[in-house]
XYZ file of C-alpha atoms in Angstrom:
248
model
C -34.924 -8.143 57.239
C -32.641 -5.306 56.362
C -29.916 -4.005 58.632
C -31.768 -0.681 58.863
C -34.984 -2.405 59.996
C -33.113 -4.473 62.519
C -31.441 -1.383 63.912
C -34.760 0.442 64.271
C -36.397 -2.487 66.006
C -33.421 -2.891 68.375
C -33.563 0.825 69.145
C -37.304 0.671 69.822
C -36.787 -2.351 72.156
C -34.042 -0.529 74.036
C -36.251 2.489 74.493
C -39.141 0.293 75.750
C -36.764 -1.438 78.192
C -35.532 1.899 79.321
C -39.006 3.224 80.004
C -39.892 0.052 81.873
C -36.786 0.234 84.000
C -37.415 3.897 84.785
C -40.974 3.121 85.779
C -39.793 0.246 88.001
C -37.260 2.359 89.890
C -39.688 5.307 90.080
C -42.308 3.098 91.695
C -39.812 1.651 94.167
C -38.517 5.156 94.988
C -42.004 6.514 95.511
C -42.942 3.635 97.797
C -39.763 4.152 99.833
C -40.579 7.829 100.124
C -44.220 7.219 101.145
C -43.334 4.594 103.684
C -40.653 6.911 105.271
C -43.097 9.799 105.507
C -45.819 7.582 106.983
C -43.380 6.373 109.649
C -42.584 9.895 110.823
C -44.179 13.163 109.752
C -42.092 16.190 108.939
C -43.294 17.972 112.045
C -42.399 15.029 114.282
C -38.967 14.895 112.666
C -38.464 18.596 113.377
C -39.654 18.217 116.925
C -37.237 15.362 117.512
C -34.300 17.502 116.374
C -35.477 20.500 118.383
C -35.642 18.398 121.565
C -32.019 17.250 121.376
C -29.494 18.607 123.841
C -27.521 21.486 122.279
C -30.213 22.550 119.793
C -29.499 26.111 118.763
C -32.060 28.276 116.990
C -30.963 30.050 113.818
C -31.070 33.533 115.366
C -28.386 32.415 117.859
C -25.968 31.248 115.162
C -23.370 33.636 113.696
C -24.269 34.877 110.149
C -20.811 33.876 108.876
C -21.324 30.283 110.093
C -24.586 30.029 108.145
C -23.026 31.660 105.105
C -20.133 29.278 105.264
C -22.396 26.237 105.433
C -24.348 27.420 102.373
C -21.171 28.364 100.468
C -19.423 25.086 101.022
C -22.396 22.665 100.908
C -25.015 24.135 98.576
C -24.364 27.696 97.295
C -27.674 27.758 95.356
C -29.598 26.723 98.478
C -31.839 29.830 98.414
C -32.625 29.509 94.756
C -33.522 25.833 94.118
C -36.648 23.911 95.171
C -34.743 21.227 97.010
C -33.046 19.677 93.986
C -30.227 21.368 92.136
C -30.198 20.295 88.461
C -26.871 22.010 87.797
C -25.008 20.447 90.720
C -26.498 17.018 89.973
C -25.518 17.215 86.321
C -21.953 18.285 87.205
C -21.684 15.446 89.702
C -22.905 12.958 87.125
C -20.284 14.085 84.622
C -17.479 13.953 87.209
C -18.527 10.512 88.388
C -18.547 9.181 84.830
C -15.145 10.592 84.260
C -13.787 9.055 87.465
C -15.709 5.799 86.955
C -16.770 5.975 90.559
C -18.900 8.049 92.906
C -16.589 10.982 93.707
C -19.238 13.689 93.984
C -22.797 13.722 95.217
C -24.488 16.876 94.121
C -26.997 16.652 96.949
C -28.529 19.863 98.248
C -28.772 20.754 101.947
C -32.428 19.762 101.852
C -31.608 16.398 100.273
C -28.939 15.797 102.888
C -31.413 16.555 105.653
C -33.906 14.147 104.052
C -31.363 11.415 103.668
C -29.964 11.730 107.167
C -33.407 11.766 108.874
C -35.321 9.256 106.713
C -33.050 7.050 104.652
C -29.818 5.068 104.622
C -26.532 6.099 102.976
C -27.037 3.320 100.371
C -26.283 4.487 96.814
C -29.274 3.251 94.818
C -31.540 4.880 92.299
C -34.676 4.294 94.315
C -33.129 5.724 97.462
C -31.941 8.793 95.608
C -35.420 9.311 94.066
C -37.064 8.886 97.492
C -34.601 11.415 98.976
C -35.416 13.863 96.200
C -39.161 13.492 96.697
C -38.737 14.017 100.420
C -36.662 17.146 99.737
C -39.441 18.590 97.548
C -41.936 17.862 100.319
C -39.731 19.517 102.966
C -39.323 22.618 100.784
C -43.099 22.945 100.469
C -43.595 22.370 104.199
C -40.744 24.380 105.813
C -39.149 27.722 105.095
C -35.533 27.780 103.899
C -34.499 29.103 107.293
C -36.135 26.237 109.108
C -34.496 23.680 106.811
C -31.129 25.179 107.410
C -31.757 25.298 111.203
C -32.752 21.572 111.248
C -29.763 20.660 109.105
C -27.044 22.396 111.139
C -28.601 20.967 114.346
C -28.584 17.385 113.158
C -25.368 16.878 111.167
C -22.363 15.112 112.660
C -19.163 17.001 113.415
C -16.922 14.164 114.490
C -15.482 13.365 117.931
C -18.953 12.358 119.168
C -20.537 15.800 118.538
C -23.886 15.980 116.753
C -25.320 19.375 115.958
C -23.671 22.762 115.864
C -24.438 23.505 119.596
C -22.554 20.394 120.803
C -19.737 20.846 118.280
C -19.190 24.481 119.355
C -19.061 23.560 123.052
C -17.025 20.436 122.377
C -14.359 21.906 120.204
C -14.177 25.483 121.456
C -15.857 25.452 124.843
C -18.311 28.181 123.931
C -21.860 28.760 122.743
C -22.281 29.076 118.983
C -23.188 32.751 119.310
C -19.667 33.323 120.691
C -17.820 31.687 117.842
C -15.227 33.821 116.022
C -15.284 33.986 112.214
C -12.335 31.635 111.812
C -13.981 29.118 114.163
C -17.176 29.379 112.111
C -15.245 28.544 108.954
C -13.589 25.555 110.585
C -16.844 24.098 111.905
C -18.645 24.577 108.609
C -16.058 22.390 106.868
C -16.132 19.435 109.191
C -19.460 17.639 108.343
C -18.344 16.895 104.714
C -16.072 14.198 106.223
C -16.128 14.262 110.041
C -13.661 11.418 110.500
C -11.181 13.252 108.270
C -11.640 16.884 109.240
C -12.198 16.541 112.987
C -9.716 19.011 114.626
C -9.239 16.523 117.428
C -8.079 13.814 115.060
C -6.520 15.563 112.135
C -5.704 19.169 112.975
C -3.733 19.717 109.741
C -6.554 18.417 107.567
C -9.066 20.441 109.525
C -6.997 23.559 108.900
C -6.809 22.775 105.128
C -10.549 22.355 105.032
C -11.014 25.632 106.815
C -9.005 27.353 104.086
C -11.254 25.793 101.455
C -14.327 27.128 103.251
C -12.835 30.600 103.308
C -12.092 30.420 99.589
C -15.744 29.464 98.980
C -16.902 32.376 101.102
C -14.858 34.700 98.898
C -16.005 33.020 95.693
C -19.699 33.499 96.571
C -19.242 37.080 97.838
C -19.758 36.546 101.553
C -16.203 37.749 102.389
C -13.666 39.915 100.638
C -10.205 38.526 99.924
C -8.415 40.667 102.509
C -10.752 39.561 105.319
C -10.449 35.942 104.283
C -6.640 36.161 104.331
C -6.772 37.692 107.814
C -8.943 34.822 109.063
C -6.791 32.270 107.329
C -3.779 33.471 109.303
C -5.507 33.183 112.670
C -4.403 30.216 114.934
C -7.923 28.736 115.206
C -6.815 25.417 116.699
C -5.108 27.043 119.619
C -8.602 27.730 120.930
C -9.610 24.070 120.858
C -10.353 22.988 124.413
C -8.547 20.064 126.093
C -11.937 18.269 126.280
C -12.160 18.276 122.480
C -8.736 16.705 122.140
C -9.915 13.658 124.037
C -11.682 11.447 121.569
C -14.613 9.486 123.037
C -14.157 5.724 122.965
């Protein structure tokens, strides 16, 4: 057997093994997705979030808060079908370079799917199940509904789940009363609540707020002058004493 023939056979075997592995993980991912959806329908999931204390409908949330969430979490949210090929590809390249998982690339819809139906475990089948659930959500709900469910179910640190509770907890006011700089600060917290909680790490919360403002400028939600003005405002002076007491 020549070296060329051996190489071709080895390549063919590798391709076959690759296809079999892909089929294996695809089947496991689909079963995980199907089991999750059978355990709780999308409508039941939405109803559960809507029944939580502090739930705030989208029309009662400041536009800048919603814009900030999209800018910092998933700036192509209104364009993709639940899965962002560009963001996922970029995350894959960066993770390979870092030789660890340093970037997720998940869309807002995928994050909602993961938080409501799956664990945080980093496996191929879980990621596939999350993506399938995101596609299903996009075909079932409007973008506005997905965003509403997302901001009302994410964790903001300090024991606050959902934008309504976070607004009251950190600033002592309803979300509709939030100032623009407060909106930018709250939009940045869910990325890492234990790190960016103003009650725990005010300096890091402030730095994250500045990053959110830069993203708002980058994606044309704010002009530079307005962002600089908001950046200079003493947001944390408005944090209520209640928020500075971290629940046990």
